[in-house]
């Protein structure tokens, strides 16, 4: 970065302001460390404002910059609330799917019970006969039929239980995937908002000091560095494989973390 001179703010460089706004979003979090970071950042920002009062240009610049920062923070709050709403709606949707899984499991139990009780079901109303009696089944034949029906009910119920277990696991994988998509969308919107803030701060700096505050690389790259630690780390093929329904619960950890040394062990890696 170029050496700072009289035509640059010494208190609040635009990139520093962007980092501070991102830190201030910790106020929206339930995480105590994030909240503490936001509180400390706010205290630092107030200190900068107090120090800026000693210089006319710094006061003018910092005052306008802080106003822009808090306006952006309000926008980020709206974006954060939108993300939380997406999470809640996704959770409700998955809960509805899980209800259908529970219903199928309950059906399996009822079917098993029904099949086992078939020979003893009474037909013909009060004083009627059982199905076994109606078909003349008794003794060893009745015992064998009861055993066969019991086995059939058990097998059907077991099949439903296994199928629903796999479906339930896959529902959790899909929910995790969709939440990560919402989170990635959130980070992208944050990136766009911070980029817009930088342009505002750069304009304010030019107005007050007569020139832009120098940076050593593109602002997009700087913002991506700020946010890269919170972006999802999917495998590069996760979206393709999710569409193709190749992803299974046992593979999801590899897909989600995106570690190349692990993803290369995926059975589908070489088949791309």
Tab-separated table of C-alpha atoms in Angstrom:
chain	number	residue	atom	x	y	z
A	1	UNK	CA	0.000	0.000	0.000
A	2	UNK	CA	1.203	3.517	-0.747
A	3	UNK	CA	2.514	5.708	2.049
A	4	UNK	CA	-0.190	7.694	3.837
A	5	UNK	CA	-0.074	11.481	3.256
A	6	UNK	CA	-2.083	14.541	4.188
A	7	UNK	CA	-4.672	13.715	1.523
A	8	UNK	CA	-5.697	10.486	3.218
A	9	UNK	CA	-7.627	9.713	6.354
A	10	UNK	CA	-5.379	8.407	9.101
A	11	UNK	CA	-8.313	7.301	11.240
A	12	UNK	CA	-10.745	5.336	9.091
A	13	UNK	CA	-9.477	3.840	5.807
A	14	UNK	CA	-12.429	2.541	3.705
A	15	UNK	CA	-11.221	-1.074	3.891
A	16	UNK	CA	-10.979	-0.828	7.677
A	17	UNK	CA	-14.515	0.582	7.748
A	18	UNK	CA	-15.748	-2.413	5.742
A	19	UNK	CA	-14.081	-4.852	8.137
A	20	UNK	CA	-15.663	-3.014	11.057
A	21	UNK	CA	-19.158	-3.203	9.529
A	22	UNK	CA	-18.750	-6.942	9.021
A	23	UNK	CA	-17.662	-7.257	12.664
A	24	UNK	CA	-20.692	-5.213	13.757
A	25	UNK	CA	-23.039	-7.802	12.223
A	26	UNK	CA	-22.117	-9.906	15.248
A	27	UNK	CA	-24.902	-7.990	17.005
A	28	UNK	CA	-27.401	-10.074	15.028
A	29	UNK	CA	-25.860	-13.368	16.128
A	30	UNK	CA	-26.778	-15.627	19.036
A	31	UNK	CA	-23.088	-16.373	19.496
A	32	UNK	CA	-21.643	-14.590	22.536
A	33	UNK	CA	-18.168	-14.170	21.009
A	34	UNK	CA	-19.662	-12.493	17.936
A	35	UNK	CA	-21.662	-10.152	20.154
A	36	UNK	CA	-18.575	-9.263	22.193
A	37	UNK	CA	-16.614	-8.569	18.979
A	38	UNK	CA	-19.416	-6.299	17.771
A	39	UNK	CA	-19.456	-4.416	21.092
A	40	UNK	CA	-15.691	-3.908	21.017
A	41	UNK	CA	-15.838	-2.757	17.391
A	42	UNK	CA	-18.559	-0.251	18.224
A	43	UNK	CA	-16.407	1.130	21.064
A	44	UNK	CA	-13.433	1.505	18.690
A	45	UNK	CA	-15.633	3.300	16.157
A	46	UNK	CA	-16.809	5.760	18.813
A	47	UNK	CA	-13.195	6.377	19.766
A	48	UNK	CA	-12.365	7.134	16.120
A	49	UNK	CA	-15.237	9.616	15.985
A	50	UNK	CA	-13.953	11.371	19.102
A	51	UNK	CA	-10.425	11.605	17.696
A	52	UNK	CA	-11.781	12.905	14.389
A	53	UNK	CA	-13.223	15.966	16.134
A	54	UNK	CA	-9.688	17.345	16.433
A	55	UNK	CA	-9.311	17.753	12.650
A	56	UNK	CA	-11.839	19.432	10.377
A	57	UNK	CA	-11.393	17.143	7.351
A	58	UNK	CA	-11.246	13.991	9.457
A	59	UNK	CA	-14.400	15.095	11.260
A	60	UNK	CA	-16.231	15.680	7.977
A	61	UNK	CA	-15.048	12.424	6.455
A	62	UNK	CA	-15.524	10.199	9.524
A	63	UNK	CA	-18.968	11.652	10.235
A	64	UNK	CA	-20.191	10.869	6.711
A	65	UNK	CA	-18.409	7.509	6.621
A	66	UNK	CA	-19.947	6.342	9.905
A	67	UNK	CA	-23.408	7.354	8.685
A	68	UNK	CA	-22.851	5.249	5.557
A	69	UNK	CA	-21.557	2.365	7.682
A	70	UNK	CA	-24.652	2.280	9.892
A	71	UNK	CA	-26.944	2.590	6.881
A	72	UNK	CA	-25.204	-0.465	5.439
A	73	UNK	CA	-25.494	-2.244	8.774
A	74	UNK	CA	-29.262	-1.777	8.647
A	75	UNK	CA	-29.268	-3.328	5.173
A	76	UNK	CA	-27.183	-6.244	6.441
A	77	UNK	CA	-29.666	-6.695	9.285
A	78	UNK	CA	-32.477	-7.075	6.732
A	79	UNK	CA	-30.383	-9.568	4.767
A	80	UNK	CA	-29.666	-11.522	7.954
A	81	UNK	CA	-33.363	-11.636	8.863
A	82	UNK	CA	-34.136	-12.867	5.348
A	83	UNK	CA	-31.622	-15.670	5.819
A	84	UNK	CA	-33.189	-16.659	9.139
A	85	UNK	CA	-36.645	-16.662	7.535
A	86	UNK	CA	-35.351	-18.946	4.772
A	87	UNK	CA	-33.943	-21.285	7.416
A	88	UNK	CA	-37.260	-21.399	9.291
A	89	UNK	CA	-39.292	-22.019	6.121
A	90	UNK	CA	-36.882	-24.762	5.089
A	91	UNK	CA	-37.204	-26.350	8.538
A	92	UNK	CA	-41.005	-26.326	8.298
A	93	UNK	CA	-40.861	-27.915	4.858
A	94	UNK	CA	-38.535	-30.681	6.047
A	95	UNK	CA	-40.688	-31.242	9.127
A	96	UNK	CA	-43.657	-31.853	6.812
A	97	UNK	CA	-41.582	-34.424	4.906
A	98	UNK	CA	-40.567	-36.050	8.188
A	99	UNK	CA	-44.247	-36.263	9.144
A	100	UNK	CA	-44.846	-38.333	6.016
A	101	UNK	CA	-41.975	-40.614	7.065
A	102	UNK	CA	-43.568	-41.066	10.495
A	103	UNK	CA	-46.922	-41.811	8.858
A	104	UNK	CA	-45.331	-44.496	6.692
A	105	UNK	CA	-43.667	-46.040	9.730
A	106	UNK	CA	-46.987	-46.048	11.562
A	107	UNK	CA	-48.622	-47.640	8.524
A	108	UNK	CA	-45.968	-50.380	8.577
A	109	UNK	CA	-46.756	-51.183	12.192
A	110	UNK	CA	-50.510	-51.232	11.555
A	111	UNK	CA	-50.069	-53.382	8.457
A	112	UNK	CA	-47.957	-55.862	10.415
A	113	UNK	CA	-50.618	-56.061	13.128
A	114	UNK	CA	-53.407	-56.393	10.561
A	115	UNK	CA	-51.697	-59.215	8.665
A	116	UNK	CA	-51.000	-61.134	11.871
A	117	UNK	CA	-54.623	-60.836	13.001
A	118	UNK	CA	-56.225	-61.806	9.659
A	119	UNK	CA	-57.178	-65.404	10.604
A	120	UNK	CA	-58.984	-64.166	13.735
A	121	UNK	CA	-60.934	-61.355	12.053
A	122	UNK	CA	-64.674	-61.898	12.487
A	123	UNK	CA	-66.973	-61.559	9.481
A	124	UNK	CA	-70.737	-61.458	9.319
A	125	UNK	CA	-71.337	-59.111	12.245
A	126	UNK	CA	-72.140	-60.167	15.812
A	127	UNK	CA	-71.988	-63.920	16.278
A	128	UNK	CA	-70.201	-64.336	12.935
A	129	UNK	CA	-67.263	-66.558	12.149
A	130	UNK	CA	-63.596	-65.835	11.752
A	131	UNK	CA	-61.891	-65.883	8.370
A	132	UNK	CA	-60.063	-69.073	9.369
A	133	UNK	CA	-63.379	-70.768	10.191
A	134	UNK	CA	-64.997	-69.458	7.026
A	135	UNK	CA	-62.300	-71.092	4.892
A	136	UNK	CA	-62.206	-74.234	6.980
A	137	UNK	CA	-58.695	-73.624	8.277
A	138	UNK	CA	-57.822	-75.137	11.642
A	139	UNK	CA	-55.194	-77.065	13.554
A	140	UNK	CA	-51.763	-77.283	11.955
A	141	UNK	CA	-52.919	-75.349	8.896
A	142	UNK	CA	-54.071	-72.454	11.064
A	143	UNK	CA	-50.793	-72.472	12.936
A	144	UNK	CA	-48.829	-72.484	9.677
A	145	UNK	CA	-50.963	-69.725	8.177
A	146	UNK	CA	-50.580	-67.576	11.289
A	147	UNK	CA	-46.828	-68.112	11.207
A	148	UNK	CA	-46.637	-67.277	7.484
A	149	UNK	CA	-48.738	-64.142	7.858
A	150	UNK	CA	-46.679	-63.085	10.871
A	151	UNK	CA	-43.497	-63.486	8.834
A	152	UNK	CA	-45.041	-61.571	5.909
A	153	UNK	CA	-46.103	-58.710	8.189
A	154	UNK	CA	-42.663	-58.597	9.785
A	155	UNK	CA	-40.902	-58.520	6.396
A	156	UNK	CA	-43.158	-55.781	5.041
A	157	UNK	CA	-42.748	-53.700	8.200
A	158	UNK	CA	-38.981	-54.252	8.199
A	159	UNK	CA	-38.828	-53.149	4.559
A	160	UNK	CA	-40.786	-50.001	5.330
A	161	UNK	CA	-38.624	-49.235	8.390
A	162	UNK	CA	-35.392	-49.616	6.403
A	163	UNK	CA	-36.731	-47.570	3.502
A	164	UNK	CA	-37.945	-44.803	5.799
A	165	UNK	CA	-34.642	-44.774	7.698
A	166	UNK	CA	-32.761	-44.149	4.448
A	167	UNK	CA	-35.313	-41.557	3.388
A	168	UNK	CA	-35.028	-39.777	6.735
A	169	UNK	CA	-31.235	-39.696	6.499
A	170	UNK	CA	-31.469	-38.306	2.972
A	171	UNK	CA	-33.956	-35.665	4.092
A	172	UNK	CA	-31.414	-34.412	6.621
A	173	UNK	CA	-28.734	-34.338	3.925
A	174	UNK	CA	-30.995	-32.359	1.585
A	175	UNK	CA	-31.917	-29.966	4.397
A	176	UNK	CA	-28.243	-29.410	5.209
A	177	UNK	CA	-27.522	-28.817	1.517
A	178	UNK	CA	-30.385	-26.356	1.125
A	179	UNK	CA	-29.428	-24.435	4.270
A	180	UNK	CA	-25.882	-24.151	2.911
A	181	UNK	CA	-27.304	-22.776	-0.350
A	182	UNK	CA	-29.272	-20.163	1.582
A	183	UNK	CA	-26.162	-19.308	3.583
A	184	UNK	CA	-24.057	-18.983	0.435
A	185	UNK	CA	-26.722	-16.664	-0.998
A	186	UNK	CA	-26.558	-14.651	2.226
A	187	UNK	CA	-22.765	-14.274	2.019
A	188	UNK	CA	-23.017	-13.244	-1.644
A	189	UNK	CA	-25.559	-10.547	-0.783
A	190	UNK	CA	-23.304	-9.373	2.043
A	191	UNK	CA	-20.404	-9.180	-0.421
A	192	UNK	CA	-22.437	-7.049	-2.830
A	193	UNK	CA	-23.572	-4.774	0.021
A	194	UNK	CA	-20.027	-4.282	1.343
A	195	UNK	CA	-18.796	-3.543	-2.183
A	196	UNK	CA	-21.466	-0.867	-2.479
A	197	UNK	CA	-20.391	0.554	0.885
A	198	UNK	CA	-16.795	0.772	-0.309
A	199	UNK	CA	-17.871	2.801	-3.343
A	200	UNK	CA	-19.753	5.180	-1.030
A	201	UNK	CA	-16.755	5.507	1.279
A	202	UNK	CA	-14.421	6.057	-1.659
A	203	UNK	CA	-16.711	8.800	-2.963
A	204	UNK	CA	-16.809	10.451	0.485
A	205	UNK	CA	-13.022	10.216	0.789
A	206	UNK	CA	-12.561	11.825	-2.640
A	207	UNK	CA	-14.965	14.631	-1.731
A	208	UNK	CA	-13.179	15.431	1.527
A	209	UNK	CA	-9.533	14.642	0.783
A	210	UNK	CA	-9.510	15.159	-2.971
A	211	UNK	CA	-8.484	11.591	-3.889
A	212	UNK	CA	-9.234	7.925	-3.250
A	213	UNK	CA	-7.632	6.094	-0.386
A	214	UNK	CA	-5.080	3.801	-2.108
A	215	UNK	CA	-5.478	0.010	-1.955
A	216	UNK	CA	-3.000	-2.605	-3.089
A	217	UNK	CA	-5.550	-4.761	-4.966
A	218	UNK	CA	-9.130	-4.849	-6.198
A	219	UNK	CA	-11.760	-4.285	-3.528
A	220	UNK	CA	-13.650	-7.394	-4.699
A	221	UNK	CA	-10.641	-9.513	-3.823
A	222	UNK	CA	-10.307	-7.836	-0.423
A	223	UNK	CA	-13.970	-8.437	0.426
A	224	UNK	CA	-13.757	-12.065	-0.687
A	225	UNK	CA	-10.806	-12.502	1.666
A	226	UNK	CA	-12.880	-11.032	4.490
A	227	UNK	CA	-15.756	-13.421	3.797
A	228	UNK	CA	-13.991	-16.569	2.599
A	229	UNK	CA	-13.897	-18.035	6.088
A	230	UNK	CA	-17.715	-18.153	6.268
A	231	UNK	CA	-18.555	-19.414	2.780
A	232	UNK	CA	-19.712	-23.050	2.419
A	233	UNK	CA	-16.899	-25.369	1.298
A	234	UNK	CA	-18.794	-27.681	-1.044
A	235	UNK	CA	-17.102	-30.133	-3.384
A	236	UNK	CA	-17.032	-28.601	-6.868
A	237	UNK	CA	-19.433	-31.290	-8.134
A	238	UNK	CA	-21.961	-31.180	-5.302
A	239	UNK	CA	-24.716	-29.391	-7.255
A	240	UNK	CA	-24.355	-31.684	-10.271
A	241	UNK	CA	-24.371	-34.812	-8.137
A	242	UNK	CA	-27.294	-33.593	-6.024
A	243	UNK	CA	-29.344	-33.110	-9.204
A	244	UNK	CA	-28.333	-36.572	-10.379
A	245	UNK	CA	-29.217	-38.052	-6.952
A	246	UNK	CA	-25.772	-39.596	-6.605
A	247	UNK	CA	-25.170	-38.162	-3.159
A	248	UNK	CA	-25.887	-40.567	-0.306
A	249	UNK	CA	-25.761	-39.906	3.458
A	250	UNK	CA	-22.493	-41.815	3.807
A	251	UNK	CA	-20.862	-39.526	1.201
A	252	UNK	CA	-22.271	-36.234	2.465
A	253	UNK	CA	-19.366	-35.358	4.755
A	254	UNK	CA	-16.999	-35.515	1.772
A	255	UNK	CA	-19.399	-33.497	-0.396
A	256	UNK	CA	-19.968	-30.816	2.234
A	257	UNK	CA	-16.375	-30.229	3.334
A	258	UNK	CA	-14.999	-30.257	-0.213
A	259	UNK	CA	-11.511	-31.324	0.874
A	260	UNK	CA	-9.804	-32.295	-2.375
A	261	UNK	CA	-7.766	-35.128	-0.875
A	262	UNK	CA	-11.035	-36.607	0.428
A	263	UNK	CA	-13.212	-35.873	-2.611
A	264	UNK	CA	-10.771	-37.703	-4.867
A	265	UNK	CA	-11.680	-40.851	-2.966
A	266	UNK	CA	-15.340	-40.369	-3.889
A	267	UNK	CA	-16.570	-43.180	-6.202
A	268	UNK	CA	-17.914	-40.588	-8.640
A	269	UNK	CA	-14.822	-38.356	-8.801
A	270	UNK	CA	-13.128	-40.128	-11.729
A	271	UNK	CA	-16.395	-40.464	-13.625
A	272	UNK	CA	-16.844	-36.758	-14.250
